Each structure stands twice: as structure tokens, then as C-alpha cells.
XYZ file of C-alpha atoms in Angstrom:
712
model
C -4.134 12.242 50.499
C -0.832 9.961 49.542
C 1.462 12.208 47.725
C 2.336 10.954 44.098
C 5.381 8.715 43.804
C 7.858 9.883 41.442
C 8.457 7.019 38.789
C 12.348 6.567 38.205
C 13.502 7.268 34.866
C 14.299 4.065 32.986
C 14.705 3.922 29.382
C 14.490 0.044 28.657
C 14.282 0.659 24.997
C 17.623 2.573 24.469
C 19.314 -0.280 26.904
C 17.827 -2.917 24.633
C 18.898 -1.003 21.451
C 22.707 -0.740 22.988
C 22.619 -4.507 23.792
C 21.370 -5.322 20.284
C 24.143 -2.766 18.793
C 26.622 -4.957 20.997
C 25.311 -7.972 19.680
C 25.316 -6.855 16.076
C 28.826 -5.416 16.638
C 29.815 -8.623 18.261
C 28.639 -10.551 15.056
C 29.631 -8.212 12.542
C 33.026 -7.204 13.609
C 34.269 -10.720 14.040
C 32.625 -11.447 10.874
C 34.281 -8.647 8.970
C 37.527 -9.315 10.433
C 37.074 -13.123 9.450
C 36.304 -12.256 5.834
C 39.209 -9.725 5.859
C 41.701 -12.416 6.871
C 39.978 -15.004 4.778
C 40.448 -12.924 1.637
C 43.975 -11.797 2.231
C 44.862 -15.454 3.135
C 43.361 -16.546 -0.039
C 45.166 -14.005 -2.089
C 48.344 -14.909 -0.217
C 47.814 -18.611 -1.105
C 47.233 -17.456 -4.839
C 50.484 -15.351 -4.511
C 52.344 -18.366 -3.158
C 50.775 -20.525 -6.128
C 52.089 -17.948 -8.562
C 55.490 -18.253 -7.070
C 55.421 -21.874 -7.405
C 54.105 -22.019 -10.886
C 56.761 -19.081 -11.945
C 59.515 -21.132 -10.556
C 58.306 -24.290 -12.237
C 57.980 -22.448 -15.397
C 61.331 -21.218 -15.425
C 62.964 -24.716 -14.670
C 60.650 -26.080 -17.683
C 61.959 -23.420 -19.932
C 65.662 -24.176 -19.022
C 64.995 -27.859 -19.670
C 63.515 -27.054 -22.858
C 66.061 -24.445 -24.099
C 68.795 -27.240 -23.304
C 66.847 -29.765 -25.247
C 66.155 -27.551 -28.323
C 69.679 -26.294 -28.230
C 70.983 -29.659 -28.457
C 68.719 -30.675 -31.120
C 69.758 -27.799 -33.039
C 73.261 -28.578 -32.554
C 72.694 -32.257 -33.931
C 70.637 -30.761 -36.462
C 73.653 -28.506 -37.743
C 76.248 -31.274 -37.402
C 73.992 -33.616 -39.787
C 73.554 -30.874 -42.114
C 77.323 -30.149 -42.072
C 77.776 -33.960 -42.611
C 75.393 -34.075 -45.603
C 76.967 -31.074 -47.288
C 75.202 -30.109 -50.660
C 74.536 -33.662 -51.589
C 71.411 -34.355 -53.429
C 68.922 -37.154 -52.849
C 71.061 -39.732 -54.969
C 74.326 -38.686 -53.327
C 72.494 -39.210 -49.844
C 71.228 -42.503 -50.871
C 74.505 -43.545 -51.974
C 75.947 -42.788 -48.599
C 73.022 -44.195 -46.571
C 75.143 -46.773 -44.546
C 77.637 -44.309 -43.646
C 75.019 -41.724 -42.576
C 72.895 -44.294 -40.602
C 76.027 -44.942 -38.743
C 77.191 -41.478 -38.062
C 73.413 -40.458 -36.842
C 73.162 -43.456 -34.597
C 76.325 -42.276 -33.027
C 75.396 -38.575 -32.717
C 71.750 -39.048 -31.417
C 72.140 -42.496 -29.913
C 73.207 -41.299 -26.365
C 70.319 -38.802 -25.575
C 67.212 -40.327 -24.053
C 65.076 -37.663 -25.613
C 65.861 -38.484 -29.189
C 63.668 -41.240 -30.748
C 65.206 -41.010 -34.166
C 67.002 -38.812 -36.877
C 65.883 -38.637 -40.376
C 67.132 -37.265 -43.420
C 64.458 -36.390 -46.039
C 64.820 -35.655 -49.798
C 63.348 -32.716 -51.585
C 59.864 -34.475 -51.940
C 59.902 -35.544 -48.506
C 61.085 -38.970 -49.177
C 62.963 -40.798 -46.180
C 66.622 -41.022 -47.580
C 68.533 -42.197 -44.430
C 67.590 -42.876 -40.647
C 69.609 -43.597 -37.266
C 66.982 -46.089 -36.154
C 66.316 -48.241 -39.521
C 68.711 -49.524 -42.383
C 67.941 -49.571 -44.858
C 65.408 -46.909 -44.585
C 61.886 -47.890 -45.304
C 59.984 -46.384 -48.222
C 58.424 -43.501 -46.478
C 57.201 -39.996 -47.681
C 55.914 -37.058 -45.529
C 55.391 -35.000 -48.554
C 51.810 -34.187 -47.617
C 52.527 -33.288 -44.027
C 51.975 -29.879 -42.980
C 55.256 -29.811 -40.871
C 57.418 -30.668 -43.920
C 55.630 -27.747 -45.832
C 56.481 -25.382 -42.959
C 59.918 -26.710 -43.076
C 60.344 -26.008 -46.712
C 58.806 -22.452 -46.330
C 60.693 -21.451 -43.135
C 64.058 -22.725 -43.635
C 66.675 -22.499 -42.007
C 64.436 -21.907 -38.975
C 63.503 -24.986 -36.871
C 59.990 -26.395 -36.998
C 58.073 -28.277 -34.693
C 55.160 -30.718 -35.499
C 52.426 -31.917 -33.338
C 52.599 -35.106 -31.485
C 51.891 -38.160 -33.440
C 52.238 -42.033 -33.139
C 55.347 -43.211 -34.882
C 54.213 -46.131 -37.065
C 57.602 -47.864 -36.919
C 58.567 -46.948 -33.413
C 55.105 -47.052 -31.728
C 56.141 -44.099 -29.505
C 54.249 -40.856 -29.198
C 56.727 -38.240 -30.613
C 57.000 -34.788 -32.007
C 59.383 -33.722 -34.882
C 61.758 -30.932 -35.031
C 62.885 -30.154 -38.361
C 65.718 -27.913 -40.159
C 65.636 -27.375 -43.869
C 68.816 -27.702 -46.215
C 69.487 -25.274 -48.828
C 71.988 -25.155 -51.714
C 74.324 -22.387 -52.388
C 72.070 -20.942 -54.939
C 69.051 -21.143 -52.218
C 67.280 -24.108 -53.771
C 65.825 -26.603 -51.406
C 67.588 -29.818 -50.720
C 65.629 -31.488 -48.108
C 65.422 -31.482 -44.397
C 66.912 -32.954 -41.257
C 64.370 -34.067 -38.608
C 64.936 -35.092 -35.179
C 62.085 -37.134 -33.436
C 61.534 -36.356 -29.676
C 59.856 -38.597 -27.479
C 56.962 -37.122 -25.653
C 57.233 -39.505 -22.455
C 60.700 -37.764 -22.065
C 59.296 -34.453 -21.478
C 56.115 -35.765 -19.399
C 58.383 -37.930 -17.211
C 60.401 -34.696 -16.560
C 57.343 -32.782 -15.667
C 55.898 -35.493 -13.389
C 59.241 -35.422 -11.435
C 59.406 -31.732 -11.681
C 55.913 -31.352 -9.966
C 56.369 -34.373 -7.748
C 53.328 -35.793 -9.029
C 51.107 -32.994 -7.712
C 47.735 -33.247 -9.415
C 46.939 -29.777 -8.357
C 49.959 -28.657 -10.852
C 49.970 -28.794 -14.643
C 52.864 -28.468 -16.829
C 53.088 -28.397 -20.483
C 55.254 -27.574 -23.619
C 53.105 -25.671 -26.599
C 53.982 -24.256 -29.857
C 53.123 -20.501 -30.141
C 50.001 -21.405 -32.090
C 48.608 -23.365 -28.998
C 49.497 -26.763 -30.171
C 50.112 -28.886 -27.287
C 53.412 -31.079 -27.604
C 53.809 -32.701 -24.215
C 51.677 -32.461 -20.944
C 51.405 -33.757 -17.371
C 48.987 -34.837 -16.396
C 48.671 -36.881 -19.719
C 45.914 -36.185 -21.979
C 44.702 -38.168 -24.983
C 47.004 -37.751 -28.049
C 45.423 -35.081 -30.597
C 43.917 -32.854 -27.711
C 44.637 -29.371 -28.082
C 43.441 -26.053 -26.386
C 40.536 -24.339 -28.052
C 41.857 -21.892 -30.589
C 39.803 -18.851 -29.129
C 41.070 -18.886 -25.603
C 42.945 -16.054 -23.743
C 45.969 -18.527 -23.570
C 46.174 -19.302 -27.123
C 46.009 -15.554 -27.868
C 48.719 -14.803 -25.437
C 51.029 -17.351 -27.010
C 50.248 -15.921 -30.514
C 51.097 -12.540 -29.508
C 54.815 -13.327 -28.733
C 54.665 -12.441 -25.289
C 57.685 -13.509 -23.293
C 55.977 -14.392 -20.218
C 52.607 -13.650 -18.292
C 49.781 -14.939 -16.120
C 46.328 -15.977 -16.644
C 43.193 -17.287 -14.639
C 41.186 -19.407 -16.704
C 39.116 -22.500 -16.936
C 40.816 -25.203 -19.344
C 38.949 -26.288 -22.486
C 40.699 -29.622 -22.404
C 39.830 -30.870 -18.592
C 37.483 -28.098 -17.457
C 39.564 -27.289 -14.557
C 39.898 -23.490 -13.403
C 43.578 -22.835 -12.924
C 46.158 -19.901 -12.455
C 48.580 -20.058 -15.321
C 52.230 -18.796 -15.830
C 53.594 -19.263 -19.191
C 57.170 -18.427 -20.558
C 58.643 -18.544 -24.013
C 61.343 -21.095 -24.565
C 64.408 -18.819 -25.667
C 64.007 -17.849 -29.415
C 62.033 -21.075 -30.449
C 58.473 -20.733 -31.123
C 57.752 -22.818 -27.893
C 56.091 -21.863 -24.567
C 56.391 -23.943 -21.142
C 53.109 -23.258 -19.321
C 52.474 -24.324 -15.576
C 49.061 -24.120 -13.806
C 47.892 -24.496 -10.506
C 44.295 -25.655 -9.846
C 41.858 -22.846 -8.224
C 39.986 -25.780 -6.219
C 43.422 -27.090 -4.787
C 44.046 -23.660 -3.437
C 40.468 -23.420 -2.105
C 40.574 -26.789 -0.739
C 43.740 -25.815 1.341
C 42.366 -22.380 2.402
C 38.773 -23.295 3.569
C 39.627 -25.739 6.188
C 42.246 -23.360 7.551
C 39.546 -20.759 7.780
C 37.184 -22.848 9.534
C 39.731 -23.556 12.224
C 40.363 -19.910 12.551
C 36.509 -19.173 12.638
C 36.141 -21.814 15.224
C 38.698 -20.330 17.332
C 37.273 -16.800 16.807
C 33.920 -18.043 17.520
C 34.631 -19.315 21.124
C 34.905 -15.853 22.524
C 32.176 -14.460 20.317
C 29.884 -17.251 21.735
C 30.656 -16.284 25.231
C 29.866 -12.640 24.333
C 26.758 -13.719 22.785
C 25.615 -15.882 25.672
C 26.389 -12.961 27.970
C 24.380 -10.560 25.780
C 21.501 -13.002 25.770
C 21.730 -13.284 29.698
C 21.660 -9.547 29.854
C 18.601 -9.372 27.468
C 16.740 -11.711 29.444
C 17.559 -9.949 32.838
C 16.544 -6.718 31.103
C 13.407 -8.222 29.971
C 12.517 -9.432 33.554
C 13.670 -6.210 35.109
C 11.372 -4.313 32.626
C 8.506 -6.520 33.374
C 9.061 -6.016 37.024
C 9.465 -2.193 36.574
C 6.302 -2.224 34.434
C 4.428 -4.211 37.185
C 5.662 -1.863 39.834
C 4.854 1.131 37.600
C 1.489 -0.126 36.843
C 0.614 -0.767 40.511
C 1.900 2.824 41.223
C -0.230 4.240 38.276
C -3.050 2.116 39.417
C -2.794 3.636 42.910
C -2.333 7.014 41.465
C -5.183 6.543 39.148
C -7.447 5.020 41.830
C -6.706 8.124 44.123
C -7.291 10.394 40.983
C -10.451 8.473 40.301
C -11.416 8.659 44.062
C -10.944 12.322 44.090
C -12.634 12.857 40.814
C -15.609 10.583 42.113
C -15.694 12.617 45.321
C -15.923 15.832 43.440
C -18.647 14.192 41.005
C -20.356 12.892 43.924
C -20.596 16.123 45.798
C -21.417 17.716 42.183
C -24.386 15.237 41.819
C -25.524 15.710 45.292
C -25.511 19.390 44.764
C -27.169 19.124 41.456
C -29.547 16.651 42.815
C -30.585 18.754 45.795
C -30.759 21.816 43.791
C -33.086 20.041 41.300
C -35.108 18.363 44.055
C -35.806 21.968 45.695
C -36.301 23.357 42.302
C -38.729 20.440 41.280
C -40.744 21.429 44.562
C -40.973 25.103 43.325
C -42.371 23.852 40.180
C -44.608 21.632 41.821
C -46.163 24.677 43.748
C -46.199 26.292 40.249
C -47.716 23.486 38.221
C -50.498 22.893 40.886
C -51.332 26.406 41.356
C -51.372 26.933 37.703
C -53.382 23.911 37.191
C -56.056 25.226 39.651
C -56.158 28.349 38.005
C -56.805 26.612 34.604
C -59.551 24.728 36.310
C -61.003 27.886 37.661
C -61.416 29.240 34.277
C -58.299 31.580 34.238
C -60.308 34.819 35.107
C -58.947 36.939 32.442
C -55.344 35.637 33.105
C -55.157 33.118 30.507
C -51.882 34.565 28.637
C -50.035 35.080 31.721
C -51.028 31.578 33.059
C -49.885 30.073 29.658
C -46.708 31.820 29.782
C -46.019 30.837 33.302
C -46.620 27.174 32.326
C -44.402 27.389 29.272
C -41.664 28.703 31.571
C -42.443 25.885 34.034
C -42.285 23.433 31.450
C -38.702 24.753 30.397
C -37.668 24.786 34.009
C -38.898 21.087 34.339
C -36.732 20.083 31.357
C -33.559 21.753 32.897
C -34.403 19.974 36.201
C -34.806 16.659 34.450
C -31.426 17.132 32.837
C -29.864 17.821 36.075
C -31.346 14.952 37.473
C -30.312 12.778 34.708
C -26.787 14.036 35.370
C -27.036 12.978 38.862
C -28.530 9.688 38.091
C -31.394 10.386 40.488
C -34.333 11.048 38.241
C -37.327 8.548 38.676
C -37.753 6.657 35.360
C -40.586 4.834 33.774
C -38.819 2.298 31.906
C -40.901 0.040 29.502
C -40.389 -2.126 26.298
C -40.097 0.225 23.340
C -40.669 -0.695 19.722
C -38.345 1.835 17.960
C -39.700 0.900 14.384
C -42.915 2.690 15.531
C -41.823 4.782 18.170
C -38.824 6.454 16.453
C -40.850 6.990 13.090
C -43.510 8.809 15.343
C -40.991 10.880 17.166
C -39.230 12.007 13.813
C -41.656 15.094 13.194
C -40.519 16.536 16.893
C -36.715 15.781 15.867
C -37.242 17.346 12.289
C -38.590 20.459 14.211
C -35.658 20.398 16.724
C -33.006 20.116 13.901
C -34.605 22.727 11.756
C -36.538 22.842 8.444
C -33.667 24.131 6.457
C -31.583 20.791 7.392
C -32.172 17.712 5.357
C -33.129 15.030 8.001
C -33.200 11.111 7.109
C -34.563 8.502 9.373
C -33.756 4.571 8.671
C -35.291 2.312 11.038
C -35.468 -1.273 9.611
C -38.693 -3.172 10.394
C -36.903 -5.965 12.132
C -35.186 -3.604 14.678
C -35.003 -5.574 18.118
C -37.081 -3.783 20.982
C -35.340 -2.120 24.020
C -36.312 -1.389 27.620
C -36.061 2.329 28.401
C -37.846 5.360 29.600
C -39.242 6.791 26.340
C -39.296 10.540 27.794
C -35.416 9.912 28.385
C -34.664 8.513 25.078
C -36.724 11.117 23.446
C -34.919 14.069 25.476
C -31.647 12.508 24.331
C -32.406 12.374 20.755
C -33.617 16.095 20.905
C -30.284 17.072 22.623
C -28.487 15.568 19.842
C -30.649 17.130 17.339
C -30.256 20.361 18.939
C -26.362 20.349 18.890
C -26.526 19.447 15.349
C -28.660 22.340 14.504
C -26.328 24.537 16.026
C -23.500 23.378 13.840
C -25.043 22.819 10.505
C -25.693 25.448 7.832
C -28.825 25.589 5.693
C -28.770 22.682 3.400
C -26.698 20.438 5.891
C -27.768 16.852 6.398
C -28.669 15.035 9.535
C -29.239 11.122 9.682
C -30.739 8.633 12.139
C -29.753 5.075 11.475
C -30.968 2.123 13.625
C -29.248 -1.256 13.349
C -29.121 -4.455 15.341
C -25.409 -5.334 16.501
C -23.911 -8.169 18.408
C -20.680 -7.596 20.330
C -18.710 -10.815 20.757
C -16.249 -9.470 23.303
C -16.493 -6.976 25.922
C -14.378 -3.761 25.277
C -14.055 -2.234 28.589
C -17.002 -0.087 28.100
C -19.697 -2.391 27.151
C -20.524 -5.899 28.052
C -20.828 -8.478 25.320
C -24.247 -8.938 23.966
C -26.757 -8.008 21.829
C -27.619 -4.153 21.202
C -29.668 -1.780 19.239
C -27.406 0.984 17.871
C -28.709 4.345 16.973
C -26.203 6.400 15.032
C -27.054 10.279 14.704
C -24.679 11.666 12.140
C -24.260 15.530 10.979
C -22.634 16.854 7.986
C -20.813 19.738 10.251
C -17.197 20.746 10.854
C -16.537 18.166 13.444
C -14.495 18.629 16.550
C -10.881 18.464 17.626
C -9.806 15.474 19.637
C -9.506 17.339 22.582
C -12.994 18.469 22.595
C -14.286 15.187 21.694
C -12.801 13.456 24.831
C -14.701 16.007 27.107
C -18.098 16.136 25.518
C -19.771 13.715 28.032
C -18.269 15.801 30.854
C -21.122 17.413 32.955
C -21.365 21.117 32.488
C -18.689 21.282 29.737
C -19.879 23.280 26.576
C -18.185 24.786 23.661
C -21.289 27.321 22.881
C -20.982 30.907 24.093
C -21.940 31.730 27.517
C -26.074 31.580 27.765
C -26.247 29.334 24.592
C -25.593 25.908 26.427
C -25.668 24.365 29.768
C -23.276 21.488 29.218
C -25.839 18.810 30.287
C -27.071 17.847 26.923
C -24.738 15.151 25.887
C -24.296 14.147 29.942
C -28.031 13.325 29.712
C -27.663 11.448 26.469
C -24.838 9.169 28.279
C -26.809 8.926 31.242
C -30.060 7.681 29.401
C -28.031 5.130 27.545
C -26.320 3.705 30.545
C -29.648 3.389 32.464
C -30.902 1.681 29.633
C -27.993 -1.103 29.735
C -25.954 0.615 26.935
C -23.586 3.466 26.586
C -22.905 6.372 24.052
C -19.894 7.049 21.898
C -18.900 9.995 19.741
C -16.893 10.044 16.448
C -15.602 13.115 15.130
C -12.839 14.835 13.397
C -12.298 18.361 12.064
C -13.841 18.524 8.609
C -15.447 15.165 8.883
C -18.626 15.682 10.691
C -19.848 14.182 13.941
C -21.552 10.739 14.729
C -23.074 9.806 18.156
C -23.737 6.277 18.397
C -26.365 5.144 20.998
C -26.122 1.614 22.304
C -29.232 0.201 24.037
C -29.447 -3.284 25.367
C -31.892 -5.539 23.597
C -35.184 -6.267 25.417
C -35.611 -10.190 25.380
C -38.601 -10.498 27.685
C -40.762 -9.061 30.535
C -39.040 -6.846 33.026
C -40.446 -6.290 36.723
C -40.314 -2.409 36.153
C -42.634 0.254 37.811
C -45.774 -0.032 35.792
C -46.867 3.228 34.053
C -49.834 4.974 36.139
C -53.050 4.121 34.714
C -55.988 6.145 35.382
C -58.724 4.437 37.166
C -61.047 6.612 35.132
C -60.976 9.746 33.141
C -60.046 12.808 34.872
C -62.728 15.565 34.620
C -63.564 18.811 36.324
C -66.252 17.190 38.347
C -65.179 16.623 42.052
C -64.565 12.898 42.872
C -66.651 11.275 45.460
C -65.449 11.933 48.972
C -62.594 9.954 49.769
C -59.561 10.558 52.452
C -56.044 11.080 51.796
C -52.901 11.178 53.908
C -50.129 13.366 52.289
C -46.639 12.890 53.736
C -44.553 15.916 52.499
C -41.743 17.755 54.406
C -42.282 20.875 52.029
C -45.114 22.993 53.311
C -45.643 24.913 50.173
C -45.756 21.386 47.934
C -48.091 20.102 50.663
C -50.463 22.883 50.547
C -50.418 22.914 46.594
C -51.345 19.014 46.637
C -53.651 19.579 49.325
C -55.598 22.473 47.440
C -55.613 19.973 44.323
C -57.091 17.221 46.263
C -59.698 19.587 47.979
C -60.748 20.548 44.501
C -61.378 16.747 43.807
C -63.464 16.697 46.864
C -61.085 14.675 49.006
C -60.577 14.986 52.671
C -57.047 15.728 53.224
C -54.568 15.026 56.190
C -50.884 16.407 55.879
C -48.026 15.332 57.842
C -44.268 16.592 57.498
C -42.248 13.006 57.651
C -42.781 9.302 57.140
C -42.505 8.724 61.020
C -45.573 10.809 61.365
C -47.433 9.323 58.922
C -46.731 5.714 60.141
C -47.485 6.825 63.687
C -50.994 8.144 62.367
C -51.688 4.710 60.516
C -50.634 2.936 63.937
C -52.984 4.911 65.893
C -55.928 3.402 63.812
C -56.610 6.107 61.270
C -57.760 4.892 57.803
C -57.406 6.537 54.453
C -58.350 5.703 50.942
C -54.998 6.840 49.650
C -51.612 7.501 51.309
C -49.506 9.887 49.058
C -45.801 10.275 50.410
C -42.871 11.882 49.273
C -39.803 9.805 48.997
C -37.108 12.019 50.455
C -37.978 13.296 53.826
C -36.450 13.738 57.379
C -36.872 11.200 59.978
C -35.971 7.547 60.310
C -38.472 6.530 57.402
C -38.187 7.955 53.935
C -41.094 7.309 51.512
C -39.931 3.942 50.439
C -39.216 2.660 53.928
C -42.980 3.727 54.654
C -44.340 2.069 51.757
C -42.752 -1.103 52.821
C -44.066 -1.166 56.103
C -47.616 -0.134 54.872
C -47.334 -3.157 52.325
C -46.317 -5.290 55.082
C -48.822 -4.288 57.650
C -51.777 -3.123 55.830
C -51.692 -4.735 52.386
C -54.910 -3.516 51.304
C -54.007 0.052 52.009
C -53.311 2.035 48.731
C -50.191 3.984 48.575
C -48.417 6.168 46.139
C -44.851 7.932 46.055
C -43.897 11.211 44.496
C -40.328 12.344 44.236
C -38.188 15.241 42.532
C -35.373 12.543 42.551
C -35.254 8.909 44.272
C -32.012 7.187 45.298
C -33.855 3.787 46.105
C -36.333 3.417 43.244
C -35.256 -0.296 42.710
C -37.079 -0.948 46.171
C -40.075 0.691 44.935
C -40.186 -1.298 41.972
C -40.214 -4.529 43.843
C -43.257 -2.989 45.919
C -45.091 -2.183 42.548
C -45.854 1.089 44.105
C -46.679 3.993 41.572
C -44.409 6.727 41.529
C -45.377 10.349 40.583
C -42.231 12.409 39.355
C -42.386 16.000 40.485
C -43.687 18.198 39.080
C -46.585 16.105 37.886
C -49.852 16.737 35.979
C -53.023 17.031 38.465
C -54.523 14.520 35.987
C -52.137 11.997 37.070
C -52.834 12.571 40.609
C -56.440 12.302 39.702
C -55.998 8.908 38.252
C -54.751 7.557 41.755
C -57.662 8.686 43.692
C -59.872 5.543 44.606
C -63.685 5.645 44.443
C -65.136 6.371 47.826
C -66.564 3.461 49.457
């Protein structure tokens, strides 16, 4: 015997997991690093943008402070120049004031005009026009603010000058008399394009940047990029709220309500004036600079990662190839070990089968002697021994059942297969099955009228059903249920135990406690039983499996603890005539009267069986000659002896067994009647082709009587 080959320990699943983990790490780690780098790089760019807008805001504030301080100085000089003069006095000095204001403000590019307004907002004098046109701003909000807030400077919203055609915003200062009475105002009109031009130069015409000058209520005075005049931020934004709160400086991230662009904002107050300079950097511009840079870094990072991924993919493929090769090798080794184990098992089972068959054969020979002699006693009228004879016959019948089971296990019992209509046969056998399962058990038989016929030995099938019924009886409590259900089934594909085709399935179900998986896997093993010693032989379910397989099917069992047990018998559908051994039909009814004198040659190696058969034939009035082997029987026939019947055992010593003898007799003497008898037969297929009657030992003497021909 080849020693078992040790299989190397290889954990392909663990290696596969490790490679997948490495792959995941090679993806996640660079990805996380890239995400971290991208995040911090973006934040750095945002911080740089905040630094830029902070610097620009400071520059814008410095410029605005200078302009506003200059405006305040100009306004103060003109107020000093006006003194406490009223509207009439100022009109009287209009020419002088025009020249003076032209000289004072004419050299500053941001100044569009300087105006002196009276108590009611009437234009009294102007640096741009002489004489001053008849204009009044009495209804303007900024004039009312100047009147209320004097002497603090006030700033109007941008407007289009009717006379100058320029977009301007006014800065005004109120004049008061010594007694506090309002005398009028001095207003300096500042050009919006001056600030916008400065802002454009400051940001180098960078569209990503925004810079603007705002009042503390959010009113827009000047802005780059330019917007339509009269456009102002929405009053409910965080930016307007921050300006209104009086903060000196701050940062915001918000989407503009003017152009819809999301920006980072830096705002600063212009000195003590109610003005703010705000600088914004577009978020999209930062993203547009950050994203390509990140893609370049990602591409450079991906190069080594791709190399690692290719290496891992190559390793996974090699691992799969190695695993397939290892599995093929393992399968081959497993198949070899399995084949060796199966061979050893078959050798053991073959030896067990031969042992069982030989024991059963010898047992049947003994039973043949008992049955023949008991039949002789019965035909002789018992002679006051009827109870004893009946007891012996009952014991012999039980022994025949055991012997039949043994032969069924060994697959060597002689069968009498025939087409069987289960719809009729099973209903007829239900009474016997009910008796086997016990009257305290509720039994149900369901056989549809269109059930297919099967080709099997009725006795074997009946014995199989009885075996299952008896097993169910042993596990069921009074009131339990046992059901038999027949159905036609079609198997479309082979499942390794049963070929594809049409079958009749007989399901026998009990409501018992079921069995464990360990027991279920062994129930069909010969001599395996879970019953107590003396209560079971372990041959019942083995005979069931053998009977089904000899009928072209198989048997299966389904069970679980607490769920009962179902045994399913699969029998091949019978679809036409089969050249089976025909059942022995009596030539005439058996009777106690002796037959007409005939001659019989008996070939039997067991002297006691031969004597018993001879005694029965003598009782029938036959002339009997016995030989101990097939060789002797053939020599007797070759010598010219003639017989009405040749009766031969199948298993005999010598060159010729019973089937060999039958073949030679049929070939040489086709008119010679011959019959076979056996306790088991290995070559019954040959007997089927010869159409030779076969008597299974032990047989009833009436079966033998049916074979005896009429004497010539």
C-alpha cells in the first residue's frame, strides 16, 4: 500500500488577503497623503490670498485716508474763508469765492467740484461754474444728513452729475453760526473714476481681485471691477453687518450679492471716517491655481503607485496560477488517496459481501433441507406434529428473510423483476405496511392514479417498504404519523448519484425525533445500527438501497434532530418490455396426487439439499438421478442419457457451473427442459438471456411441482 503523501501547508487565502491589503494600502496611503497635501496646499494658498488682500486693503486705506484728510483740510479752509456769512453775503462774494475754490481744489485730480450750499440747500457758489446755476439739493438725503451730523463729514452715494456728466460722490461738511444755527454746507464732489483707476493699478488689473470703498452702512462708493451705478450689496449680508458694527478690520468668506462670485474678503476702516476699504480674492481663482498643481503632484505620485499596482496584479495572477496548480496537485493526491481508500474499502466490502453471500448460500441450503422436509411432513399429514411443524416453518420463514437481506446486501440474491403498477400494488400492500408500522400509528398512503410503472422485484420492494415501516415504528410514539407519498419526477441533470431521466419517487416520512448528521451519513452502511444489541441487524436500510439500485434508482434520506425522517426511494420509470427472467408459471395446478412418471437429473453439490429435493421429486413420482457437479451432469447427458427435466444448482465446483451447463444444454439439446436453483447468483444476466427458469432457495415444493413436465 502506498503511504499517504503529506500535503504541504499553503494558506493561499491569507496570502491573497495580504496582497489585497498591500494593494489597498498602496491606494489609500498615497490617496490620503495626496488629500492631506492638497488640503494643506489649498489652505496655504488661501492664507497667501488673505495676505495679499490684507496688504492691498492697507494700501487702499492709506490712499483713502490721504484723500479724505485732504478733503477735510480743503473743506476747513473754505469754511474759514466763508466765515459766518449768510446766504446773501455769500452770493455777494460769489466771484471771489469761485476764484478761491478753483485755486484751492483745482490742482487735485480726485476733486470734481467744490460747492457752497445755503441753509435751504441752494447752490450759492461753485468752483466749476460761474455764475452758479440755480440748483438746490434740499430734498437729498445726504444734505439732510449733513444738517443733522454737523460738523462731522458726510458721504453721499455715487451719482451722475447733471452738469459735469461724471460719476461722483459728495463729501460734505456743515457750517454753524456761533449760536449753533445751521448756516449751510461745503460739499466736495470726488470723482469715482479716480478711485477705480487707482484700484485697477493697485491690483494690476487682476480679475481675481476686487477692491472697493464702502460707507459704513454698506453703500458702495467706488469699486474695481466696475459695476452698474446704483448697485449696492444686499443689506442682510454678513459683510454689511460687519461694517455696521464698527469693527476696525476683519475677514469674511462669502458669495457676493452683486456678481454672485464667492470670495475671501479683507475689510479695514478708513481712519475715523465712516468708510471702509474691502479687498476680495475669488475662491474660484484660488481653486483654478491649486487644482492643476495638485494634478501634477498626483500624476508624479501615481507613477510609483502604478508600478506597485502592476506588481501586485502580477503577484495575484501568479498566486492564482500557483493555487490552481497546487489544487490540481492536491486533487490528484486526494484522488489517489481516495482511490486507495476506496479500493481498500471495496476490498473490505467485497470480502464482507463474499462472506455474507457464502454464509447466506449455506444458510439457504440448510433452509432448503428444512423447508423440503417440512413440506414432506405436511404432505404426509403431520402425524400429530402439526404445532411443531408450524413453529419450524415460521422460524424457517424468518430465517429466509434474514438470508434474503444478507444476499441483498451482497447484491447476489436472485431477482424476479417485473413491470409493477404502483397505483394498484402499493394500495394492496398498505394493509401489510399498516400492520408493520403498528395500529397505534396514523398511516397515510397517497398514490396518484397516473403514477408511472416501474420494473422491479415486487418482493424486494415490499421488503424495503416493510424495513422502513418497522424502523418508523421503533421511533414513533402512539399517535405518531407515517406517510407514503408517490410522485412522478424528472431529473434534468445528473447529480453524481442518479442519472438524468424519469423516476417514480416514493417518499416515506415519519414524525419521529429525527437523527443527527453523523448517524444520517451512515444509515446505509451494512451492519450499522443504532438499536440496542439484539434489536437490529443493521441490514434493513442497506437492503432498501440495494433494492432501489437494482431497480435503476437509488435511496436517499433526509433527517434532522426534532424534524422527523424522510426516506426517498427513486425507481426508474418502466417504458417498455424488458427481457427479464419470466416468472415461473405452473404447468398445471399442484396437487397431492403423484405426477405421471418422469425422469429428472438433479445437479447439486450439497448432499443434504440433493437428498431433500430427491425426496420431494420421489413424492411426485419422478425417477431421479443425482450428480455432484455440472461437469458430471454434462458427461451424463453426453453419454446419451435422456431426462424430462434437468434441475441444476448454479454454484457448483468444477469447470461448469449451473449457467454454463444450461448454455451448453440449450446449444446442444435445444428441446431439453432445464431449470436452475440458487441461493445466490453472480451471473443471472446470462440466465436471463437463456430464458431459463430460476428457483430461489429455499423454494416452495409447489414451485418445483410446476416445473415437472407431463410424462411422455
